[in-house]
Short mmCIF file of C-alpha atoms and ligand atoms in Angstrom, two decimals:
data_model
loop_
_atom_site.label_atom_id
_atom_site.label_comp_id
_atom_site.label_asym_id
_atom_site.label_seq_id
_atom_site.Cartn_x
_atom_site.Cartn_y
_atom_site.Cartn_z
CA MET A 27 -9.10 1.86 59.37
CA SER A 28 -12.66 2.23 60.06
CA ARG A 29 -16.11 0.25 58.89
CA ILE A 30 -18.05 2.83 57.59
CA ALA A 31 -21.94 2.55 55.94
CA VAL A 32 -23.02 5.18 53.82
CA ILE A 33 -26.78 5.49 53.31
CA GLY A 34 -27.85 6.98 49.42
CA THR A 35 -25.18 6.65 47.02
CA GLY A 36 -25.94 9.76 45.21
CA TYR A 37 -23.58 12.28 44.16
CA VAL A 38 -22.63 12.63 47.52
CA GLY A 39 -22.28 9.58 49.07
CA LEU A 40 -21.14 7.22 46.59
CA THR A 41 -18.15 10.45 45.99
CA THR A 42 -18.21 10.11 50.38
CA GLY A 43 -17.59 6.17 50.31
CA ALA A 44 -15.44 5.80 47.22
CA CYS A 45 -13.19 8.83 48.85
CA PHE A 46 -13.32 7.30 52.21
CA ALA A 47 -12.29 4.00 50.90
CA HIS A 48 -9.43 5.74 48.91
CA LEU A 49 -8.26 6.61 52.09
CA GLY A 50 -7.56 3.84 54.13
CA HIS A 51 -10.72 2.26 55.19
CA GLU A 52 -13.09 -0.18 54.80
CA VAL A 53 -16.97 1.13 52.95
CA ILE A 54 -20.24 -0.25 52.58
CA CYS A 55 -22.54 1.80 50.16
CA ALA A 56 -26.26 1.44 50.45
CA ASP A 57 -29.24 2.33 48.98
CA ILE A 58 -32.66 1.57 47.99
CA ASP A 59 -32.38 2.31 44.21
CA VAL A 60 -32.30 -1.84 42.66
CA ASP A 61 -30.99 -0.72 39.14
CA LYS A 62 -28.24 2.07 41.05
CA VAL A 63 -27.01 -0.84 43.11
CA ASP A 64 -26.54 -2.96 40.62
CA ARG A 65 -24.87 -0.95 37.97
CA LEU A 66 -22.49 -0.92 40.86
CA ASN A 67 -21.58 -3.83 41.45
CA ARG A 68 -21.14 -4.19 37.67
CA GLY A 69 -18.86 -1.31 37.79
CA GLU A 70 -21.08 1.29 36.08
CA ILE A 71 -20.68 4.79 37.52
CA PRO A 72 -24.43 5.98 37.31
CA ILE A 73 -23.84 9.56 37.36
CA LEU A 74 -20.66 12.25 35.58
CA GLU A 75 -18.28 12.69 38.31
CA PRO A 76 -14.68 13.39 37.05
CA GLY A 77 -11.95 11.04 38.38
CA LEU A 78 -15.37 9.16 40.32
CA ASP A 79 -14.91 5.99 38.17
CA ARG A 80 -11.31 5.87 39.26
CA VAL A 81 -11.61 5.74 42.81
CA VAL A 82 -14.89 3.70 42.68
CA GLU A 83 -12.68 1.34 40.65
CA GLU A 84 -9.61 1.62 43.09
CA GLY A 85 -12.15 0.51 46.45
CA ARG A 86 -14.01 -2.18 44.48
CA ALA A 87 -10.34 -3.88 43.28
CA SER A 88 -8.84 -3.31 46.50
CA GLY A 89 -12.58 -5.11 48.23
CA ARG A 90 -12.85 -2.26 50.34
CA LEU A 91 -15.48 -0.59 48.59
CA THR A 92 -19.21 -2.39 48.39
CA PHE A 93 -22.90 -1.98 47.36
CA VAL A 94 -25.80 -3.37 49.03
CA LEU A 95 -29.30 -3.11 48.96
CA GLY A 96 -30.86 -1.20 51.87
CA ALA A 97 -29.41 0.62 54.87
CA ALA A 98 -30.07 -1.83 57.15
CA LYS A 99 -27.56 -4.34 55.61
CA ALA A 100 -24.53 -1.76 56.05
CA ALA A 101 -25.16 -0.38 59.16
CA ALA A 102 -25.60 -3.18 60.83
CA GLN A 103 -22.08 -4.37 60.06
CA CYS A 104 -20.48 -0.64 60.69
CA GLU A 105 -19.16 1.52 63.83
CA PHE A 106 -19.80 4.59 61.65
CA VAL A 107 -22.98 5.82 59.58
CA TYR A 108 -23.28 8.07 57.21
CA LEU A 109 -26.48 9.42 56.03
CA CYS A 110 -26.22 11.09 52.14
CA VAL A 111 -29.86 10.72 51.50
CA PRO A 112 -31.87 13.49 49.69
CA THR A 113 -33.52 16.73 51.73
CA PRO A 114 -35.92 17.97 49.22
CA GLN A 115 -37.36 21.13 49.41
CA GLY A 116 -40.56 20.53 51.58
CA ALA A 117 -44.31 22.17 50.74
CA ASP A 118 -43.48 25.13 52.80
CA GLY A 119 -40.02 25.59 51.76
CA SER A 120 -38.14 24.38 54.42
CA ALA A 121 -36.79 20.87 54.46
CA ASP A 122 -37.99 17.98 54.17
CA LEU A 123 -36.43 15.43 56.76
CA SER A 124 -38.85 12.39 55.55
CA TYR A 125 -36.15 10.54 53.85
CA ILE A 126 -33.18 11.05 56.98
CA GLU A 127 -35.82 10.06 59.28
CA ALA A 128 -36.73 7.08 56.96
CA ALA A 129 -33.23 5.72 56.92
CA ALA A 130 -32.72 6.59 60.83
CA ARG A 131 -35.44 4.61 61.62
CA GLU A 132 -34.41 1.50 58.97
CA ILE A 133 -30.51 1.53 60.72
CA GLY A 134 -31.77 2.04 64.74
CA PRO A 135 -32.46 -1.27 65.64
CA VAL A 136 -29.48 -2.64 63.84
CA LEU A 137 -26.96 -0.64 64.73
CA PRO A 138 -23.99 -2.11 66.33
CA ALA A 139 -23.31 -0.60 70.20
CA ASP A 140 -22.02 2.72 70.48
CA ALA A 141 -21.84 3.30 66.64
CA VAL A 142 -21.89 6.88 65.63
CA VAL A 143 -24.46 8.24 62.76
CA ILE A 144 -23.51 11.35 60.86
CA ASN A 145 -25.84 13.62 59.00
CA LYS A 146 -23.65 14.15 56.05
CA SER A 147 -27.11 15.41 53.75
CA THR A 148 -27.61 19.48 54.32
CA VAL A 149 -29.82 19.53 57.42
CA PRO A 150 -31.85 22.10 59.01
CA VAL A 151 -30.76 23.12 62.95
CA GLY A 152 -32.51 20.72 64.95
CA SER A 153 -31.63 17.50 62.78
CA THR A 154 -29.34 15.44 65.45
CA LYS A 155 -32.28 15.41 67.47
CA VAL A 156 -34.83 14.38 64.81
CA VAL A 157 -32.29 11.54 64.05
CA GLU A 158 -31.66 10.86 67.35
CA ARG A 159 -35.37 10.41 68.31
CA ALA A 160 -36.10 7.93 64.67
CA LEU A 161 -33.06 5.79 65.74
CA GLY A 162 -34.38 5.46 69.29
CA ARG A 163 -30.39 4.33 70.16
CA PRO A 164 -29.73 6.26 73.36
CA ASP A 165 -26.07 4.32 72.94
CA VAL A 166 -25.70 6.00 69.33
CA SER A 167 -24.05 9.70 69.27
CA VAL A 168 -25.24 11.50 66.25
CA VAL A 169 -23.05 14.00 64.56
CA SER A 170 -23.43 16.77 61.94
CA ASN A 171 -20.73 16.54 58.96
CA PRO A 172 -21.57 19.05 56.28
CA GLU A 173 -20.87 18.23 52.64
CA PHE A 174 -19.29 21.36 51.14
CA LEU A 175 -18.61 19.39 47.43
CA ARG A 176 -19.42 20.62 44.33
CA GLU A 177 -20.84 18.81 41.45
CA GLY A 178 -18.04 18.86 38.17
CA ALA A 179 -15.09 18.98 41.28
CA ALA A 180 -16.46 16.27 43.58
CA VAL A 181 -13.76 13.82 44.32
CA ASP A 182 -11.22 16.92 44.51
CA ASP A 183 -12.90 18.48 46.63
CA PHE A 184 -13.54 15.67 49.06
CA LEU A 185 -9.71 15.29 49.13
CA HIS A 186 -9.11 18.35 49.39
CA PRO A 187 -11.69 20.73 50.81
CA ASP A 188 -11.24 24.23 52.56
CA ARG A 189 -12.24 22.80 55.68
CA VAL A 190 -13.72 19.58 57.42
CA VAL A 191 -16.47 20.57 60.08
CA ILE A 192 -17.83 18.38 62.77
CA GLY A 193 -20.94 19.30 64.90
CA ALA A 194 -21.20 17.49 68.03
CA ASP A 195 -22.80 17.73 71.38
CA ASN A 196 -20.36 14.57 72.42
CA GLN A 197 -16.60 15.47 72.32
CA SER A 198 -15.59 11.90 71.99
CA ALA A 199 -17.83 11.15 68.54
CA ALA A 200 -16.58 14.32 67.61
CA VAL A 201 -12.85 13.41 67.64
CA ARG A 202 -13.56 9.63 65.79
CA VAL A 203 -15.70 11.26 63.19
CA ALA A 204 -12.01 13.41 62.91
CA SER A 205 -10.08 10.54 62.52
CA LEU A 206 -11.95 9.10 59.76
CA TYR A 207 -10.13 12.29 58.07
CA VAL A 208 -6.92 11.77 58.57
CA GLY A 209 -4.90 12.17 55.35
CA VAL A 210 -7.00 15.27 54.17
CA PRO A 211 -5.05 18.02 54.18
CA ALA A 212 -7.40 20.32 55.55
CA PRO A 213 -8.21 22.76 58.78
CA LEU A 214 -10.78 20.57 60.76
CA MET A 215 -12.96 22.42 63.18
CA VAL A 216 -15.65 20.96 65.83
CA THR A 217 -18.24 22.88 66.74
CA ASP A 218 -22.02 22.38 68.31
CA PRO A 219 -24.50 20.44 65.99
CA ALA A 220 -26.58 24.12 65.23
CA SER A 221 -23.24 26.08 64.35
CA ALA A 222 -22.30 23.27 61.96
CA GLU A 223 -25.47 22.93 60.45
CA THR A 224 -25.70 26.74 59.87
CA ILE A 225 -22.25 26.98 58.44
CA LYS A 226 -23.74 25.04 55.51
CA TYR A 227 -26.60 26.80 54.81
CA ALA A 228 -24.92 30.26 55.63
CA CYS A 229 -22.14 29.34 52.79
CA ASN A 230 -24.74 28.33 50.47
CA ALA A 231 -26.56 31.87 50.89
CA PHE A 232 -23.79 33.78 50.62
CA LEU A 233 -22.44 32.23 47.21
CA ALA A 234 -26.40 32.57 45.51
CA THR A 235 -26.16 36.43 47.38
CA LYS A 236 -22.57 36.55 45.57
CA LEU A 237 -24.67 35.05 41.95
CA SER A 238 -27.78 37.08 42.44
CA PHE A 239 -25.31 40.38 43.48
CA VAL A 240 -22.93 40.05 40.17
CA ASN A 241 -26.42 39.53 38.08
CA ALA A 242 -27.81 42.70 39.50
CA VAL A 243 -24.57 44.51 38.34
CA ALA A 244 -24.75 42.89 35.20
CA ALA A 245 -28.02 44.40 34.40
CA ILE A 246 -26.56 47.81 35.54
CA CYS A 247 -23.91 47.23 33.26
CA GLU A 248 -25.87 46.93 30.36
CA ALA A 249 -28.23 50.28 31.43
CA VAL A 250 -25.12 52.08 31.93
CA GLY A 251 -22.82 50.50 28.85
CA ALA A 252 -20.13 49.13 31.23
CA ASP A 253 -18.66 45.99 30.22
CA VAL A 254 -19.34 43.34 33.49
CA ASN A 255 -16.32 41.31 32.51
CA ASP A 256 -14.21 44.57 33.53
CA VAL A 257 -16.59 45.52 36.54
CA ILE A 258 -15.66 42.16 37.86
CA LEU A 259 -12.16 42.23 37.22
CA GLY A 260 -11.78 45.06 39.13
CA MET A 261 -13.33 44.06 42.00
CA GLY A 262 -12.20 40.43 42.25
CA TYR A 263 -8.58 42.29 42.49
CA ASP A 264 -10.00 43.38 46.39
CA LYS A 265 -8.62 40.50 48.24
CA ARG A 266 -11.85 41.02 50.61
CA ILE A 267 -14.24 40.14 47.51
CA GLY A 268 -11.95 37.79 45.43
CA HIS A 269 -12.65 36.73 41.84
CA GLU A 270 -14.52 33.61 42.54
CA PHE A 271 -18.68 33.25 42.58
CA LEU A 272 -18.48 36.45 40.85
CA ARG A 273 -19.44 35.67 37.00
CA PRO A 274 -22.65 36.72 36.03
CA GLY A 275 -25.11 33.96 34.29
CA PRO A 276 -28.44 32.58 33.48
CA GLY A 277 -29.33 32.58 36.90
CA TRP A 278 -28.15 30.31 40.27
CA GLY A 279 -29.63 26.70 39.57
CA GLY A 280 -28.87 22.77 40.69
CA SER A 281 -29.69 20.64 43.20
CA CYS A 282 -28.82 22.67 46.19
CA PHE A 283 -28.97 26.70 46.37
CA PRO A 284 -32.24 26.65 45.13
CA LYS A 285 -33.73 24.53 48.39
CA ASP A 286 -31.15 25.43 50.67
CA THR A 287 -31.84 29.29 50.21
CA LEU A 288 -35.54 28.85 50.97
CA ALA A 289 -34.96 26.29 53.85
CA LEU A 290 -32.16 29.11 55.48
CA ILE A 291 -35.46 31.58 54.73
CA ALA A 292 -37.37 29.11 56.49
CA ILE A 293 -35.57 28.73 59.61
CA ALA A 294 -34.92 32.15 60.34
CA GLU A 295 -38.91 32.63 60.11
CA GLU A 296 -39.44 30.16 62.50
CA HIS A 297 -37.16 31.43 64.78
CA GLY A 298 -38.21 35.29 64.64
CA TYR A 299 -36.04 36.45 62.28
CA ASP A 300 -36.79 38.04 59.25
CA PHE A 301 -34.27 37.62 56.30
CA HIS A 302 -35.43 40.22 53.80
CA LEU A 303 -31.87 39.85 52.61
CA LEU A 304 -32.40 35.85 51.12
CA ARG A 305 -35.47 36.93 50.03
CA GLY A 306 -34.33 39.05 47.76
CA VAL A 307 -31.74 37.33 46.62
CA VAL A 308 -34.12 34.69 45.33
CA ALA A 309 -36.67 37.02 43.49
CA VAL A 310 -33.15 38.59 42.13
CA ASN A 311 -32.47 34.92 40.46
CA ASN A 312 -36.15 34.53 39.16
CA GLU A 313 -35.62 37.72 37.77
CA GLN A 314 -32.39 36.79 35.58
CA PHE A 315 -34.52 34.26 34.73
CA ALA A 316 -36.90 36.19 33.18
CA ARG A 317 -34.35 38.66 31.47
CA VAL A 318 -32.15 35.76 29.84
CA ALA A 319 -35.24 34.42 28.33
CA ASP A 320 -36.61 38.27 27.18
CA LYS A 321 -33.01 38.68 25.89
CA VAL A 322 -33.37 35.50 23.74
CA LEU A 323 -36.98 36.17 22.64
CA LYS A 324 -36.28 39.73 21.50
CA ALA A 325 -32.57 38.64 19.88
CA ALA A 326 -35.19 35.84 17.81
CA GLY A 327 -37.70 38.63 16.76
CA GLY A 328 -40.09 36.67 18.89
CA ALA A 329 -41.48 33.43 20.06
CA GLN A 330 -44.28 32.04 17.25
CA GLY A 331 -42.60 30.65 14.81
CA LYS A 332 -39.17 30.71 15.53
CA ARG A 333 -36.49 28.42 16.19
CA ILE A 334 -34.00 29.08 19.22
CA ALA A 335 -30.52 26.73 19.34
CA ALA A 336 -29.71 26.19 22.93
CA TRP A 337 -26.53 25.09 23.83
CA GLY A 338 -26.13 23.19 27.27
CA LEU A 339 -28.86 21.45 29.56
CA THR A 340 -27.18 20.37 32.78
CA PHE A 341 -27.36 23.34 35.87
CA LYS A 342 -23.28 23.66 34.93
CA ALA A 343 -20.35 22.04 33.25
CA ARG A 344 -18.77 18.51 33.83
CA THR A 345 -22.18 16.98 35.55
CA ASP A 346 -25.03 15.51 34.11
CA ASP A 347 -27.33 16.81 36.80
CA LEU A 348 -30.08 18.45 35.39
CA ARG A 349 -31.78 18.99 38.64
CA GLU A 350 -33.46 22.90 39.22
CA SER A 351 -30.45 24.06 36.27
CA PRO A 352 -31.39 26.96 35.16
CA ALA A 353 -31.49 26.28 31.26
CA LEU A 354 -34.30 24.19 31.72
CA GLU A 355 -35.90 27.10 33.51
CA ILE A 356 -35.57 29.77 30.78
CA ILE A 357 -36.13 26.61 27.99
CA GLY A 358 -39.05 26.25 29.45
CA ARG A 359 -39.81 29.85 29.48
CA LEU A 360 -38.90 30.07 25.55
CA VAL A 361 -41.30 26.95 25.00
CA ASP A 362 -44.18 28.28 27.17
CA ALA A 363 -44.04 31.69 24.89
CA GLY A 364 -44.38 29.42 21.50
CA ALA A 365 -40.99 29.27 20.24
CA GLU A 366 -39.29 25.71 18.98
CA VAL A 367 -36.26 24.97 20.14
CA ARG A 368 -33.35 22.21 19.55
CA ALA A 369 -31.12 21.84 22.59
CA TYR A 370 -27.74 19.89 22.42
CA ASP A 371 -25.56 19.35 26.17
CA PRO A 372 -22.64 16.83 25.75
CA ALA A 373 -23.85 15.02 29.18
CA ILE A 374 -27.54 14.94 27.94
CA SER A 375 -28.63 12.75 24.90
CA ARG A 376 -31.97 11.34 26.56
CA PRO A 377 -35.38 12.31 25.08
CA MET A 378 -36.88 15.28 27.14
CA PRO A 379 -40.46 17.01 27.38
CA GLY A 380 -40.81 19.97 25.04
CA ILE A 381 -37.25 19.98 23.66
CA GLU A 382 -35.78 18.22 20.22
CA VAL A 383 -32.05 17.20 22.01
CA CYS A 384 -29.58 17.44 18.87
CA PRO A 385 -27.24 14.47 19.02
CA ASP A 386 -24.48 16.92 18.07
CA PRO A 387 -24.34 21.06 18.31
CA TYR A 388 -24.15 21.89 14.66
CA ALA A 389 -27.81 20.01 14.33
CA ALA A 390 -29.25 22.12 17.13
CA CYS A 391 -28.19 25.22 15.34
CA GLU A 392 -29.94 23.87 11.91
CA GLY A 393 -32.49 26.72 10.67
CA ALA A 394 -32.27 28.56 14.58
CA ASP A 395 -33.06 31.89 14.29
CA VAL A 396 -30.96 32.45 17.85
CA LEU A 397 -28.39 30.55 19.29
CA VAL A 398 -28.14 30.65 23.74
CA VAL A 399 -25.44 29.45 25.25
CA LEU A 400 -27.22 28.00 28.93
CA THR A 401 -24.29 26.29 30.61
CA GLU A 402 -20.43 26.78 30.70
CA TRP A 403 -19.57 23.72 28.76
CA ASP A 404 -15.35 24.06 27.58
CA GLU A 405 -16.22 22.28 24.17
CA PHE A 406 -18.39 25.39 23.38
CA LYS A 407 -15.39 27.23 22.97
CA TRP A 408 -13.60 25.47 20.39
CA LEU A 409 -16.40 24.65 17.79
CA ASP A 410 -16.63 25.60 14.35
CA MET A 411 -18.66 28.77 14.53
CA ASP A 412 -17.93 29.39 10.93
CA LYS A 413 -20.10 26.08 10.34
CA VAL A 414 -22.72 27.38 12.78
CA ARG A 415 -23.20 30.43 10.59
CA GLU A 416 -23.79 28.44 7.43
CA VAL A 417 -26.55 26.26 9.32
CA MET A 418 -28.62 29.07 11.31
CA ALA A 419 -31.63 31.02 9.61
CA SER A 420 -29.60 34.11 11.12
CA PRO A 421 -26.52 34.80 13.22
CA ARG A 422 -27.41 35.60 16.19
CA VAL A 423 -25.45 34.25 19.42
CA VAL A 424 -27.20 35.56 22.97
CA ASP A 425 -24.48 34.07 25.59
CA ALA A 426 -25.77 33.70 29.10
CA ARG A 427 -22.53 32.36 30.13
CA ASN A 428 -20.16 35.15 28.44
CA HIS A 429 -18.12 32.11 27.52
CA LEU A 430 -17.70 32.17 23.77
CA ASP A 431 -14.99 34.53 22.14
CA ARG A 432 -17.18 37.90 21.46
CA SER A 433 -14.74 39.76 18.98
CA ALA A 434 -14.51 36.06 17.05
CA LEU A 435 -17.89 36.20 16.59
CA LEU A 436 -18.72 39.64 15.57
CA ARG A 437 -15.94 39.24 12.59
CA ARG A 438 -17.92 36.01 11.39
CA GLY A 439 -20.80 38.37 11.29
CA PHE A 440 -22.63 36.99 14.29
CA THR A 441 -24.39 39.46 16.21
CA TYR A 442 -23.35 39.23 20.08
CA GLN A 443 -25.03 39.82 23.26
CA GLY A 444 -23.55 38.69 26.75
CA ILE A 445 -24.85 38.98 30.20
CA GLY A 446 -23.58 42.82 31.54
CA ARG A 447 -22.13 43.32 28.38
CA SER A 448 -23.91 43.94 24.25
N1 NAD B 530 -25.29 17.26 45.07
C1 NAD B 530 -24.41 18.17 45.30
O1 NAD B 530 -23.90 18.62 45.03
C2 NAD B 530 -24.58 18.47 47.27
C3 NAD B 530 -23.36 19.16 47.92
C4 NAD B 530 -23.23 19.04 49.47
C5 NAD B 530 -24.69 18.96 49.99
N2 NAD B 530 -25.49 17.61 49.51
C6 NAD B 530 -26.58 17.24 50.37
O2 NAD B 530 -26.54 15.99 50.38
C7 NAD B 530 -27.74 15.26 50.45
C8 NAD B 530 -27.69 14.13 48.97
O3 NAD B 530 -27.56 14.99 48.11
P1 NAD B 530 -27.40 14.14 46.43
O4 NAD B 530 -27.20 15.07 45.68
O5 NAD B 530 -26.45 13.12 46.35
O6 NAD B 530 -29.02 12.81 46.31
P2 NAD B 530 -28.86 11.94 45.37
O7 NAD B 530 -30.23 12.44 45.15
O8 NAD B 530 -28.15 12.13 44.33
O9 NAD B 530 -28.78 11.15 46.38
C9 NAD B 530 -29.60 10.29 47.44
C10 NAD B 530 -29.40 8.85 47.17
O10 NAD B 530 -29.96 8.68 48.61
C11 NAD B 530 -31.17 7.04 48.66
N3 NAD B 530 -31.98 7.04 49.17
C12 NAD B 530 -33.09 7.88 49.52
N4 NAD B 530 -33.69 7.10 50.80
C13 NAD B 530 -32.55 6.13 51.43
C14 NAD B 530 -32.51 5.14 51.50
N5 NAD B 530 -33.69 5.09 52.91
N6 NAD B 530 -31.56 4.11 52.19
C15 NAD B 530 -30.10 4.30 51.29
N7 NAD B 530 -30.77 5.28 50.14
C16 NAD B 530 -31.41 6.15 50.42
C17 NAD B 530 -31.54 7.29 46.59
O11 NAD B 530 -32.11 6.70 45.96
C18 NAD B 530 -30.42 8.23 46.01
O12 NAD B 530 -29.66 7.48 45.65
C19 NAD B 530 -28.80 16.31 50.21
O13 NAD B 530 -29.24 16.67 51.48
C20 NAD B 530 -28.07 17.29 49.43
O14 NAD B 530 -28.56 19.39 49.83
C21 NAD B 530 -26.18 17.74 47.93
#
């Protein structure tokens, strides 16, 4: 078993560290956030991620998982160092590598001889070279090992991935990294670094394309009077298409798709290719936010003096991540138009600017002219809709996730509008 340092204890880093400890490795996780490290050392999990508490607790109890402040402290003792720091969108849309470079500069002087540094952050083609330069350590190999986990299912995705991709120029470093995944039942492929880095961006861009495509199909369904739920079911039975990621919604968001699509457009541009297909995918997504906000305002009969109840704030269910959440994007448009928004989300209780965050879903609906469902939390399906109708000013629902039972709502006297179906 190996000694692994994981730099960055966010959604990817904490999952990576805890899961490698679960697989039997000795893992030291490092962060620069003092509060986060303190909380982790007290056994608290700073994020909502199903099952993560159990693997972290197991790792701490076995002594195989520890947390320290600062990358250098962790890296000095480990033969493998995973970089799991942010790669946010830069001013021109390309990925900002400053966190990666800062972490690499910090660990360069302290790494043991022949260590392997691994990029798990999503980074553009050529980033292994950037890390090599920042490390300043010719004896250390740099490998790309992109992460494909989904928030809300991160632990399961890490331990049972569809594949593990390792991009390396140095074959022995690739084999050493591959050995860390013994016990993970998944196809493992070794490529050159550029291909590994491109696989990650191409996957996210393709998934975003699928979502924008189905949202465009939903718009057509509304225009021609078709029901998108039937259309996607019929499409999904085609094995070449599949059912996954074929659900219309309020638009895609989250911490990855928005920045990764723009980064791939920027990578393409830098290398002389105009990725206008992907620019269209992004444009369709921005239109979707506007379409959903318009739908809500139409249902409310305008914005001024109207109260809107919103169920869901996070970018998807089973996470507390609000980064680039479509729900926030749409609520922002409603508030800008002059409406009052009261919201409920099972994972969010802290105050948010411009929104009254309510302690329960019924309180959010009090006096509301319309209820909009923006995140697909399971519990929204099982609420007492008679009670909801009683507290609302008008029983109107815009279901931006096609999540609630339309017939049951119509029976109870609600008006209902979904996406791609009336
Ligand atoms: N979140 C996802 O679903 C997901 C999935 C696949 C890939 N990724 C990629 O993984 C990377 C990390 O994403 P995330 O969502 O985990 O980010 P995050 O913001 O949740 O976590 C990043 C952590 O790194 C820490 N950090 C920053 N600089 C540091 C340094 N020098 N030393 C130690 N710690 C440092 C931050 O304090 C933070 O805790 C990004 O490149 C992202 O695109 C994310």
